[in-house]
Protein backbone atom coordinates (compact mmCIF):
# COMPACT_ATOMS: atom_id res chain seq x y z
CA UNK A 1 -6.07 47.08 -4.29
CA UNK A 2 -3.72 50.25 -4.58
CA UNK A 3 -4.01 50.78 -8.53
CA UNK A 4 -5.58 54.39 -7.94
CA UNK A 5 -2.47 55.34 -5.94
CA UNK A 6 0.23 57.04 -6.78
CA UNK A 7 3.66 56.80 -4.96
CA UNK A 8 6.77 58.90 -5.03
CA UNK A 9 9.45 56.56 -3.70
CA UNK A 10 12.53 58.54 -2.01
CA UNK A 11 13.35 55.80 0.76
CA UNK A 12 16.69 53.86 1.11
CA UNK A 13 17.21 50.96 2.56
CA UNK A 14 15.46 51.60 5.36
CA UNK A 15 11.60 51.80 3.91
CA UNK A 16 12.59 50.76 0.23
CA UNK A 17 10.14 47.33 1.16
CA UNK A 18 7.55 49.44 1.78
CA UNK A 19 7.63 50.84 -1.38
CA UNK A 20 7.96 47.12 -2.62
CA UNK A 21 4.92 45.92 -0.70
CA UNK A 22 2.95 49.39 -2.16
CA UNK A 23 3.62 48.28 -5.76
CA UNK A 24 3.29 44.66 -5.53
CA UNK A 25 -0.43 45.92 -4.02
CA UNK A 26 -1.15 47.98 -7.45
CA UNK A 27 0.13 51.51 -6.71
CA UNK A 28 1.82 53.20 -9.26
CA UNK A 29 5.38 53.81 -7.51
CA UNK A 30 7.98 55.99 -9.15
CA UNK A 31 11.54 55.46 -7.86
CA UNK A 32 13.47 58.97 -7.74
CA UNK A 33 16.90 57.74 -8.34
CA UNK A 34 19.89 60.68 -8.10
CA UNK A 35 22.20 61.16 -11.33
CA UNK A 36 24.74 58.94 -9.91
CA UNK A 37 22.52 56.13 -9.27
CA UNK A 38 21.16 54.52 -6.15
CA UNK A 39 23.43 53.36 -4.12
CA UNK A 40 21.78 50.21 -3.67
CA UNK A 41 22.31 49.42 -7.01
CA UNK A 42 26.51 48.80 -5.75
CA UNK A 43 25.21 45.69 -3.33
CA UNK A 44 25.24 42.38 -4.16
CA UNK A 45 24.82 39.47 -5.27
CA UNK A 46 25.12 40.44 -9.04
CA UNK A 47 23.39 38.64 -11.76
CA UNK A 48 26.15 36.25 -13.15
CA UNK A 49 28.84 37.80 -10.57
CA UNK A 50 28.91 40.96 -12.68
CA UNK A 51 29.23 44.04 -10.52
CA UNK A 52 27.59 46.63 -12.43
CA UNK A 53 24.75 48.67 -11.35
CA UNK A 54 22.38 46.98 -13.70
CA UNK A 55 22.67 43.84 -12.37
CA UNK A 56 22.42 43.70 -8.19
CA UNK A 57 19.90 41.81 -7.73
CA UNK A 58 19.23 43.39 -4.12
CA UNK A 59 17.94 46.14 -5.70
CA UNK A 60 16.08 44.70 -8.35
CA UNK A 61 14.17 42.26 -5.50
CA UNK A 62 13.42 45.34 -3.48
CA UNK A 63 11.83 47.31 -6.57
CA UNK A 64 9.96 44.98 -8.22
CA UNK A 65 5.95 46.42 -10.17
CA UNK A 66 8.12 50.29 -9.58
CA UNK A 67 8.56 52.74 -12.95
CA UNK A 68 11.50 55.19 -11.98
CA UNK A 69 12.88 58.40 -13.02
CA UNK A 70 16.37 60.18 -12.55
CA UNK A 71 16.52 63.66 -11.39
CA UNK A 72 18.36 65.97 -8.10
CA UNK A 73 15.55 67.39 -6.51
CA UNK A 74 17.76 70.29 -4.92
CA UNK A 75 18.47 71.65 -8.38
CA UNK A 76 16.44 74.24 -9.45
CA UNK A 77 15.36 72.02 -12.55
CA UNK A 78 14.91 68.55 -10.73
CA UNK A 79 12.82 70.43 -7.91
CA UNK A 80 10.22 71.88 -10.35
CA UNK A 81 9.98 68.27 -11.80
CA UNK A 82 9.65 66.81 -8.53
CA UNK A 83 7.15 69.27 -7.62
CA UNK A 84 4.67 68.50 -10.21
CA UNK A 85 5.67 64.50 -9.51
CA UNK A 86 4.04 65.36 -6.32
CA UNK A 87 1.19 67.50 -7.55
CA UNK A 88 0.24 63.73 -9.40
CA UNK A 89 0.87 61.83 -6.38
CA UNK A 90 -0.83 60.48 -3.44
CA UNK A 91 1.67 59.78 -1.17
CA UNK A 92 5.47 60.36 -0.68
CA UNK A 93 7.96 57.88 1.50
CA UNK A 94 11.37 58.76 2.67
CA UNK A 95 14.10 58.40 4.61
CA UNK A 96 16.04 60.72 5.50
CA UNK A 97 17.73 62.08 8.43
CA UNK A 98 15.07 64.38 10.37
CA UNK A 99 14.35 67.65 9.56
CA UNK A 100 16.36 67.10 6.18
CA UNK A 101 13.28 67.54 4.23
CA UNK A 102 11.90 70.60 5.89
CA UNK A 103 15.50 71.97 5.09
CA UNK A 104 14.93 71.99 1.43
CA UNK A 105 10.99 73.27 1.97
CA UNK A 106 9.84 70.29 1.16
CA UNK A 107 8.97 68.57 4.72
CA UNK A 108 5.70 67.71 5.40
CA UNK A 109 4.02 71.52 5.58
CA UNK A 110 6.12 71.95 1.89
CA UNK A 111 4.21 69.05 0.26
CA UNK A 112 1.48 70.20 1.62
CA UNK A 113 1.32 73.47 0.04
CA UNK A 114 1.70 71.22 -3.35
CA UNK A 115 -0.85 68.81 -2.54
CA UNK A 116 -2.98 69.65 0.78
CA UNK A 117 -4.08 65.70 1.03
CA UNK A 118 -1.05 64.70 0.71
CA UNK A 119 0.58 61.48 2.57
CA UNK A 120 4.25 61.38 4.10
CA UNK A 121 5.37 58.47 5.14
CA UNK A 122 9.08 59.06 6.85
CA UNK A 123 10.58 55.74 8.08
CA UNK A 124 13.88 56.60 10.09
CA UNK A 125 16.06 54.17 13.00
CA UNK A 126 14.31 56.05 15.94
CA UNK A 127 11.28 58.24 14.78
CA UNK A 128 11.32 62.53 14.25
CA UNK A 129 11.57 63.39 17.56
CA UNK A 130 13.20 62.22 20.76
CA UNK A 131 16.82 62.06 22.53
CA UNK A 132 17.51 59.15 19.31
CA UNK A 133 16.04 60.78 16.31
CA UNK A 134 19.52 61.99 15.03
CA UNK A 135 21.48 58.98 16.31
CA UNK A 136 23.04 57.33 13.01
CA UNK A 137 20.85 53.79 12.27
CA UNK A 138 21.69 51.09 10.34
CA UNK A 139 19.83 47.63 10.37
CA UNK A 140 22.08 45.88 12.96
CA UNK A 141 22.03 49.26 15.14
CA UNK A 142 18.01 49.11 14.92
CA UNK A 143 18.14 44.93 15.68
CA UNK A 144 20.44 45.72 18.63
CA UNK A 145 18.78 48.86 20.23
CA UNK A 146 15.39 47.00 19.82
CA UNK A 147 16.26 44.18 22.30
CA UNK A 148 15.60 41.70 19.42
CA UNK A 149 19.56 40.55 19.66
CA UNK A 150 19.30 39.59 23.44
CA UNK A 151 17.43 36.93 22.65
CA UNK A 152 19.80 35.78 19.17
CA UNK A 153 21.54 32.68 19.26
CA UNK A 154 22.05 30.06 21.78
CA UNK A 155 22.91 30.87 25.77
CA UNK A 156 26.53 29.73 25.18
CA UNK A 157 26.83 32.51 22.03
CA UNK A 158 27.34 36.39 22.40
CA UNK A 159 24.18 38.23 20.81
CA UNK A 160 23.53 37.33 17.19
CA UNK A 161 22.58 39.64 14.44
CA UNK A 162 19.94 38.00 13.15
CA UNK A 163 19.67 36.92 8.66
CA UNK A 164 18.17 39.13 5.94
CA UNK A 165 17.64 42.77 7.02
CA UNK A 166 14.84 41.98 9.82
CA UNK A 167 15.37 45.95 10.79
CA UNK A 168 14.70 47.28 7.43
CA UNK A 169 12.21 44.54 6.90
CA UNK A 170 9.61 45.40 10.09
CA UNK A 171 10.32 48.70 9.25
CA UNK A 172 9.11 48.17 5.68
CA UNK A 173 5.94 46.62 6.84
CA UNK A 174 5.02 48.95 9.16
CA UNK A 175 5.88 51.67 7.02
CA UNK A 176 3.38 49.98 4.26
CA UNK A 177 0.60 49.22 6.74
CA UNK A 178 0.81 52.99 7.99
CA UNK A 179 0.41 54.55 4.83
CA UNK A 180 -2.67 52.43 3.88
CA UNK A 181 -4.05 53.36 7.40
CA UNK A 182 -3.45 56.85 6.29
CA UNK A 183 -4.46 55.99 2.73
CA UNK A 184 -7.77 54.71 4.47
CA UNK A 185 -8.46 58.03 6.79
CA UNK A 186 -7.54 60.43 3.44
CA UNK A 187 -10.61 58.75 1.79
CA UNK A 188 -12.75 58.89 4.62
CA UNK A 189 -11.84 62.45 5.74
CA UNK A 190 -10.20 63.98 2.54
CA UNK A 191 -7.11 64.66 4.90
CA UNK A 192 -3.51 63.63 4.68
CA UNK A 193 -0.76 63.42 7.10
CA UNK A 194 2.56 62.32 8.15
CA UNK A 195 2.94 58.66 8.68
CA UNK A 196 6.39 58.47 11.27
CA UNK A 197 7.92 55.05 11.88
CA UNK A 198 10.78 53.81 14.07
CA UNK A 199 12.69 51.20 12.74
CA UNK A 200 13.40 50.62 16.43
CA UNK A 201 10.01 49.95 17.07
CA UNK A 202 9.05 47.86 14.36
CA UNK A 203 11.26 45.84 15.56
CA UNK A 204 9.50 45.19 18.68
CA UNK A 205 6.97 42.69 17.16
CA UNK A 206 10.31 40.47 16.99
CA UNK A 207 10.52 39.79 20.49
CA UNK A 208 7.39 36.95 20.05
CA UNK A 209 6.84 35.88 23.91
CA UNK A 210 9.57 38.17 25.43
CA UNK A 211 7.29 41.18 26.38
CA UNK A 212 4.39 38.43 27.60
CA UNK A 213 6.74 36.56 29.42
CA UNK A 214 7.48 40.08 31.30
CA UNK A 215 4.12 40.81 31.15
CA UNK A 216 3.01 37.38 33.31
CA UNK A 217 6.14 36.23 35.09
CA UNK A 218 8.62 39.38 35.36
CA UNK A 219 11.04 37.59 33.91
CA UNK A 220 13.18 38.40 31.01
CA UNK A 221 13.36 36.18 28.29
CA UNK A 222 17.39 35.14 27.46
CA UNK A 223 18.76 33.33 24.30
């Protein structure tokens, strides 16, 4: 579906399934890795219990159909590289704190001036703007802020984180279905834009009958 699309992949763990879902779909995703490696390449499990970067199998699961490349986009050399990476590309997702990216000239209105259709896709714990946007996120902060571990575990138990990332999954997803929204609008408008998702609000989708039950009874839902 996505094989005419091309993807510069700067996310973390955050959006990194998003990126996933993009090249299982067809695009042509390149990973930016930094000289020292991802860091996600350091989390386990290992194939065969063998710690090395070239065997986690986290990250191998999470960039599965991707090509990559190595290279520090804040060095003079990397950035030039980067740049034309982007003068290729269709879309770029990231990360990073807010505002980082504009730091470096290379924020939304940067890109831009590269590639005027281009798509950003910025996938962050709390959105670019509001009293949360620079509050520090991780997945259990995002599954705890959401309201999703309220209703965790059994009435006896204290909250529950619950398994297998569901923060930086719904964020994934949501950061995937945005860009082909905005994928979708560049081809019927020939304009691109900047795709912003909360992890915290990805998250919402997670509270099933919670928000109906509110919605009908004014209750709140409990574990």
């Amino acid at each position: 579906a996505l094989s005419d699309i091309r993807v510069i992949d700067l996310a973390g763990e955050t959006g990194v399934y998003a990126t996933k879902l993009l090249a299982d779909l067809g695009a042509d995703v390149i990973r930016i890795e930094p000289p020292s490696g991802d860091p996600m390449r350091t989390i386990g499990p290992f194939w065969h219990d063998e710690g090395r970067a070239d065997r986690s199998l986290y990250f191998f699961n999470l960039n599965t159909s991707k090509r990559s490349v190595t290279l520090d986009f804040t060095a003079p050399a990397g950035r030039a590289a980067f740049e034309k990476l982007v003068a290729t590309a269709d879309v770029v997702v990231e990360t990073y704190e807010p505002g980082y990216l504009d730091s470096l000239g290379l924020g939304y209105e940067g890109l831009c001036k590269i590639k005027p259709d281009i798509i950003l896709t910025s996938i962050t714990g709390f959105g670019q703007d509001g009293p949360h946007a620079h509050y520090a996120w991780s997945d259990i902060v995002g599954v705890a802020m959401s309201g999703m571990m309220t209703l965790a575990g059994d009435k006896e138990d204290p909250p529950n984180r619950a398994y297998g990332n569901q923060g930086y999954v719904c964020a994934g997803i949501d950061g995937a279905a945005g860009t082909m929204m905005a994928l979708f609008h560049r081809d019927n408008t020939g304009e691109g834009q900047h795709v912003d998702v909360s992890m915290q609000e990805a998250l919402s989708i997670n509270q099933e009958t919670a928000m109906v039950t509110w919605d009908m009874t004014k209750k709140i839902a409990s574990r």
